[in-house]
Amino acid sequence: MKIHREGYRTLLLVFTLLLVADILLFVFILNGPAGYFLVLFVSLLIFSYFYQFFMDPARNIAKKNGAVLAPADGKVVVIEETYESEYFKASCLQVSIFMSPFNVHSNRSPVTGRVKYLKYHPGKFLVAWNPKSSELNERATIVIEDEKGQEILLRQIAGAVARRIVTYPGVGDRVEQGEEIGFIKFGSRVDIFLPAGTPVEVIIGDKTLAGITAITQNIK
């Protein structure tokens, strides 16, 4: 299991802080092997907790023509028709995927196409399952026009723990289905907006894998 590049600095910082803290404890406070073992064990747990946020497993992406693939690993928490006010300004089908701290936090393109719109919004850090998080939290909106001219909107949303959203492509860039397009540090959520009435292959509670699970086989 390799580490995602977004985790290098964070993990180095955590490792350095733990190392300094352990040395200070060993020199000035602790006395005896039992205390040393406990401190090392706690430090290992803390480092492991941060490490799992930046897991980057190898993934074989099988492109599916006409399908819209999940943009994130996690659990489907919302499937509903709603008004999308930023770009479409129309009723759309919203599918939301919640990424827990134990999910892979890399985001992937649901379709092959070209980035038509991209906007980052600073904001609050409400819990990711709060309905208002889509409008009030730190977030980035990406619209991809697929090869048939259909537009799909993807929204990366920071959660109560997440403090940084990264989006890799820019407006005009071509992205391939399943290609990594972003990363959200720590717990977060990704919304995908499709035309109203689009039939979906998932139900609330389903677990998804980015670039593998099909949200729909055919955009209406």
Short mmCIF file of N, CA and C in Angstrom, two decimals, residues 102-163:
data_model
loop_
_atom_site.label_atom_id
_atom_site.label_comp_id
_atom_site.label_asym_id
_atom_site.label_seq_id
_atom_site.Cartn_x
_atom_site.Cartn_y
_atom_site.Cartn_z
N PHE A 102 -11.70 6.30 7.07
CA PHE A 102 -11.06 5.04 6.72
C PHE A 102 -11.14 4.71 5.24
N ASN A 103 -11.74 5.60 4.46
CA ASN A 103 -11.79 5.40 3.01
C ASN A 103 -10.58 6.01 2.32
N VAL A 104 -10.30 5.53 1.10
CA VAL A 104 -9.32 6.19 0.24
C VAL A 104 -9.89 7.54 -0.15
N HIS A 105 -9.11 8.60 -0.08
CA HIS A 105 -9.64 9.95 -0.29
C HIS A 105 -9.29 10.56 -1.64
N SER A 106 -8.80 9.74 -2.54
CA SER A 106 -8.54 10.18 -3.90
C SER A 106 -9.85 10.22 -4.67
N ASN A 107 -10.04 11.24 -5.50
CA ASN A 107 -11.25 11.38 -6.33
C ASN A 107 -10.90 11.14 -7.79
N ARG A 108 -11.81 10.48 -8.52
CA ARG A 108 -11.56 10.11 -9.91
C ARG A 108 -12.67 10.60 -10.82
N SER A 109 -12.32 10.83 -12.08
CA SER A 109 -13.30 11.33 -13.04
C SER A 109 -14.34 10.27 -13.34
N PRO A 110 -15.62 10.62 -13.28
CA PRO A 110 -16.68 9.63 -13.56
C PRO A 110 -16.83 9.32 -15.03
N VAL A 111 -16.33 10.21 -15.90
CA VAL A 111 -16.48 10.02 -17.36
C VAL A 111 -15.21 10.52 -18.06
N THR A 112 -15.11 10.16 -19.33
CA THR A 112 -14.08 10.74 -20.19
C THR A 112 -14.65 11.99 -20.83
N GLY A 113 -13.88 13.06 -20.80
CA GLY A 113 -14.37 14.31 -21.39
C GLY A 113 -13.43 15.46 -21.13
N ARG A 114 -13.99 16.66 -21.15
CA ARG A 114 -13.18 17.87 -20.97
C ARG A 114 -13.78 18.72 -19.85
N VAL A 115 -12.89 19.28 -19.02
CA VAL A 115 -13.35 20.13 -17.92
C VAL A 115 -13.86 21.45 -18.50
N LYS A 116 -15.13 21.72 -18.25
CA LYS A 116 -15.77 22.91 -18.81
C LYS A 116 -15.88 24.04 -17.79
N TYR A 117 -15.92 23.67 -16.51
CA TYR A 117 -16.11 24.67 -15.46
C TYR A 117 -15.41 24.18 -14.21
N LEU A 118 -14.75 25.09 -13.50
CA LEU A 118 -14.07 24.74 -12.26
C LEU A 118 -14.08 25.95 -11.34
N LYS A 119 -14.55 25.77 -10.12
CA LYS A 119 -14.55 26.88 -9.17
C LYS A 119 -14.37 26.36 -7.75
N TYR A 120 -13.43 26.99 -7.04
CA TYR A 120 -13.19 26.66 -5.64
C TYR A 120 -13.92 27.67 -4.75
N HIS A 121 -14.56 27.17 -3.68
CA HIS A 121 -15.28 28.03 -2.75
C HIS A 121 -14.73 27.81 -1.34
N PRO A 122 -14.14 28.81 -0.72
CA PRO A 122 -13.80 28.68 0.70
C PRO A 122 -15.10 28.65 1.50
N GLY A 123 -15.06 28.08 2.69
CA GLY A 123 -16.30 28.01 3.46
C GLY A 123 -16.11 27.39 4.82
N LYS A 124 -17.22 26.93 5.39
CA LYS A 124 -17.24 26.36 6.73
C LYS A 124 -16.81 24.90 6.69
N PHE A 125 -16.88 24.25 7.87
CA PHE A 125 -16.50 22.85 7.98
C PHE A 125 -17.56 22.10 8.78
N LEU A 126 -18.80 22.16 8.28
CA LEU A 126 -19.88 21.39 8.89
C LEU A 126 -19.63 19.91 8.64
N VAL A 127 -20.25 19.04 9.46
CA VAL A 127 -20.11 17.61 9.21
C VAL A 127 -20.60 17.30 7.80
N ALA A 128 -19.93 16.37 7.13
CA ALA A 128 -20.15 16.16 5.70
C ALA A 128 -21.56 15.69 5.37
N TRP A 129 -22.24 15.06 6.32
CA TRP A 129 -23.60 14.57 6.01
C TRP A 129 -24.67 15.64 6.27
N ASN A 130 -24.27 16.80 6.74
CA ASN A 130 -25.22 17.89 6.91
C ASN A 130 -25.68 18.37 5.53
N PRO A 131 -26.99 18.43 5.27
CA PRO A 131 -27.47 18.86 3.94
C PRO A 131 -26.94 20.23 3.51
N LYS A 132 -26.65 21.11 4.48
CA LYS A 132 -26.17 22.45 4.15
C LYS A 132 -24.68 22.46 3.77
N SER A 133 -23.97 21.34 4.01
CA SER A 133 -22.54 21.33 3.72
C SER A 133 -22.26 21.54 2.24
N SER A 134 -23.20 21.11 1.38
CA SER A 134 -23.02 21.28 -0.07
C SER A 134 -23.01 22.74 -0.48
N GLU A 135 -23.63 23.61 0.36
CA GLU A 135 -23.72 25.03 0.02
C GLU A 135 -22.80 25.90 0.87
N LEU A 136 -22.47 25.46 2.10
CA LEU A 136 -21.76 26.32 3.04
C LEU A 136 -20.31 25.91 3.29
N ASN A 137 -19.96 24.65 3.07
CA ASN A 137 -18.60 24.19 3.38
C ASN A 137 -17.59 24.59 2.31
N GLU A 138 -16.31 24.48 2.67
CA GLU A 138 -15.26 24.57 1.66
C GLU A 138 -15.56 23.51 0.60
N ARG A 139 -15.48 23.90 -0.68
CA ARG A 139 -15.86 22.96 -1.73
C ARG A 139 -15.26 23.39 -3.07
N ALA A 140 -15.23 22.46 -3.99
CA ALA A 140 -14.80 22.75 -5.35
C ALA A 140 -15.79 22.10 -6.31
N THR A 141 -16.25 22.86 -7.28
CA THR A 141 -17.21 22.37 -8.27
C THR A 141 -16.51 22.17 -9.60
N ILE A 142 -16.69 20.98 -10.17
CA ILE A 142 -16.08 20.64 -11.46
C ILE A 142 -17.20 20.17 -12.39
N VAL A 143 -17.24 20.73 -13.60
CA VAL A 143 -18.19 20.27 -14.61
C VAL A 143 -17.39 19.66 -15.76
N ILE A 144 -17.72 18.40 -16.08
CA ILE A 144 -17.04 17.69 -17.16
C ILE A 144 -18.05 17.43 -18.27
N GLU A 145 -17.70 17.83 -19.48
CA GLU A 145 -18.54 17.54 -20.64
C GLU A 145 -18.01 16.27 -21.29
N ASP A 146 -18.86 15.22 -21.33
CA ASP A 146 -18.39 13.95 -21.87
C ASP A 146 -18.35 13.98 -23.40
N GLU A 147 -17.97 12.87 -24.00
CA GLU A 147 -17.76 12.82 -25.44
C GLU A 147 -19.05 12.92 -26.23
N LYS A 148 -20.20 12.80 -25.56
CA LYS A 148 -21.49 12.96 -26.21
C LYS A 148 -22.08 14.35 -25.99
N GLY A 149 -21.33 15.21 -25.30
CA GLY A 149 -21.81 16.56 -25.05
C GLY A 149 -22.64 16.70 -23.79
N GLN A 150 -22.74 15.63 -23.00
CA GLN A 150 -23.51 15.68 -21.77
C GLN A 150 -22.63 16.22 -20.63
N GLU A 151 -23.17 17.11 -19.83
CA GLU A 151 -22.41 17.70 -18.74
C GLU A 151 -22.73 17.00 -17.42
N ILE A 152 -21.68 16.68 -16.68
CA ILE A 152 -21.80 16.06 -15.35
C ILE A 152 -21.11 16.97 -14.35
N LEU A 153 -21.79 17.30 -13.27
CA LEU A 153 -21.21 18.18 -12.26
C LEU A 153 -20.75 17.34 -11.07
N LEU A 154 -19.53 17.61 -10.64
CA LEU A 154 -18.93 16.92 -9.50
C LEU A 154 -18.56 17.96 -8.46
N ARG A 155 -18.91 17.72 -7.20
CA ARG A 155 -18.59 18.70 -6.16
C ARG A 155 -17.83 18.02 -5.01
N GLN A 156 -16.60 18.46 -4.80
CA GLN A 156 -15.80 17.99 -3.67
C GLN A 156 -16.13 18.86 -2.47
N ILE A 157 -16.50 18.24 -1.35
CA ILE A 157 -16.94 18.99 -0.18
C ILE A 157 -16.12 18.58 1.03
N ALA A 158 -15.53 19.58 1.69
CA ALA A 158 -14.79 19.30 2.92
C ALA A 158 -15.76 19.02 4.05
N GLY A 159 -15.33 18.20 5.00
CA GLY A 159 -16.15 17.88 6.16
C GLY A 159 -15.67 18.59 7.40
N ALA A 160 -16.09 18.10 8.57
CA ALA A 160 -15.72 18.73 9.84
C ALA A 160 -14.23 18.59 10.12
N VAL A 161 -13.61 17.53 9.60
CA VAL A 161 -12.18 17.29 9.83
C VAL A 161 -11.35 17.78 8.66
N ALA A 162 -11.87 17.63 7.44
CA ALA A 162 -11.11 18.01 6.25
C ALA A 162 -10.79 19.49 6.25
N ARG A 163 -9.57 19.81 5.82
CA ARG A 163 -9.15 21.21 5.79
C ARG A 163 -8.47 21.58 4.47
#
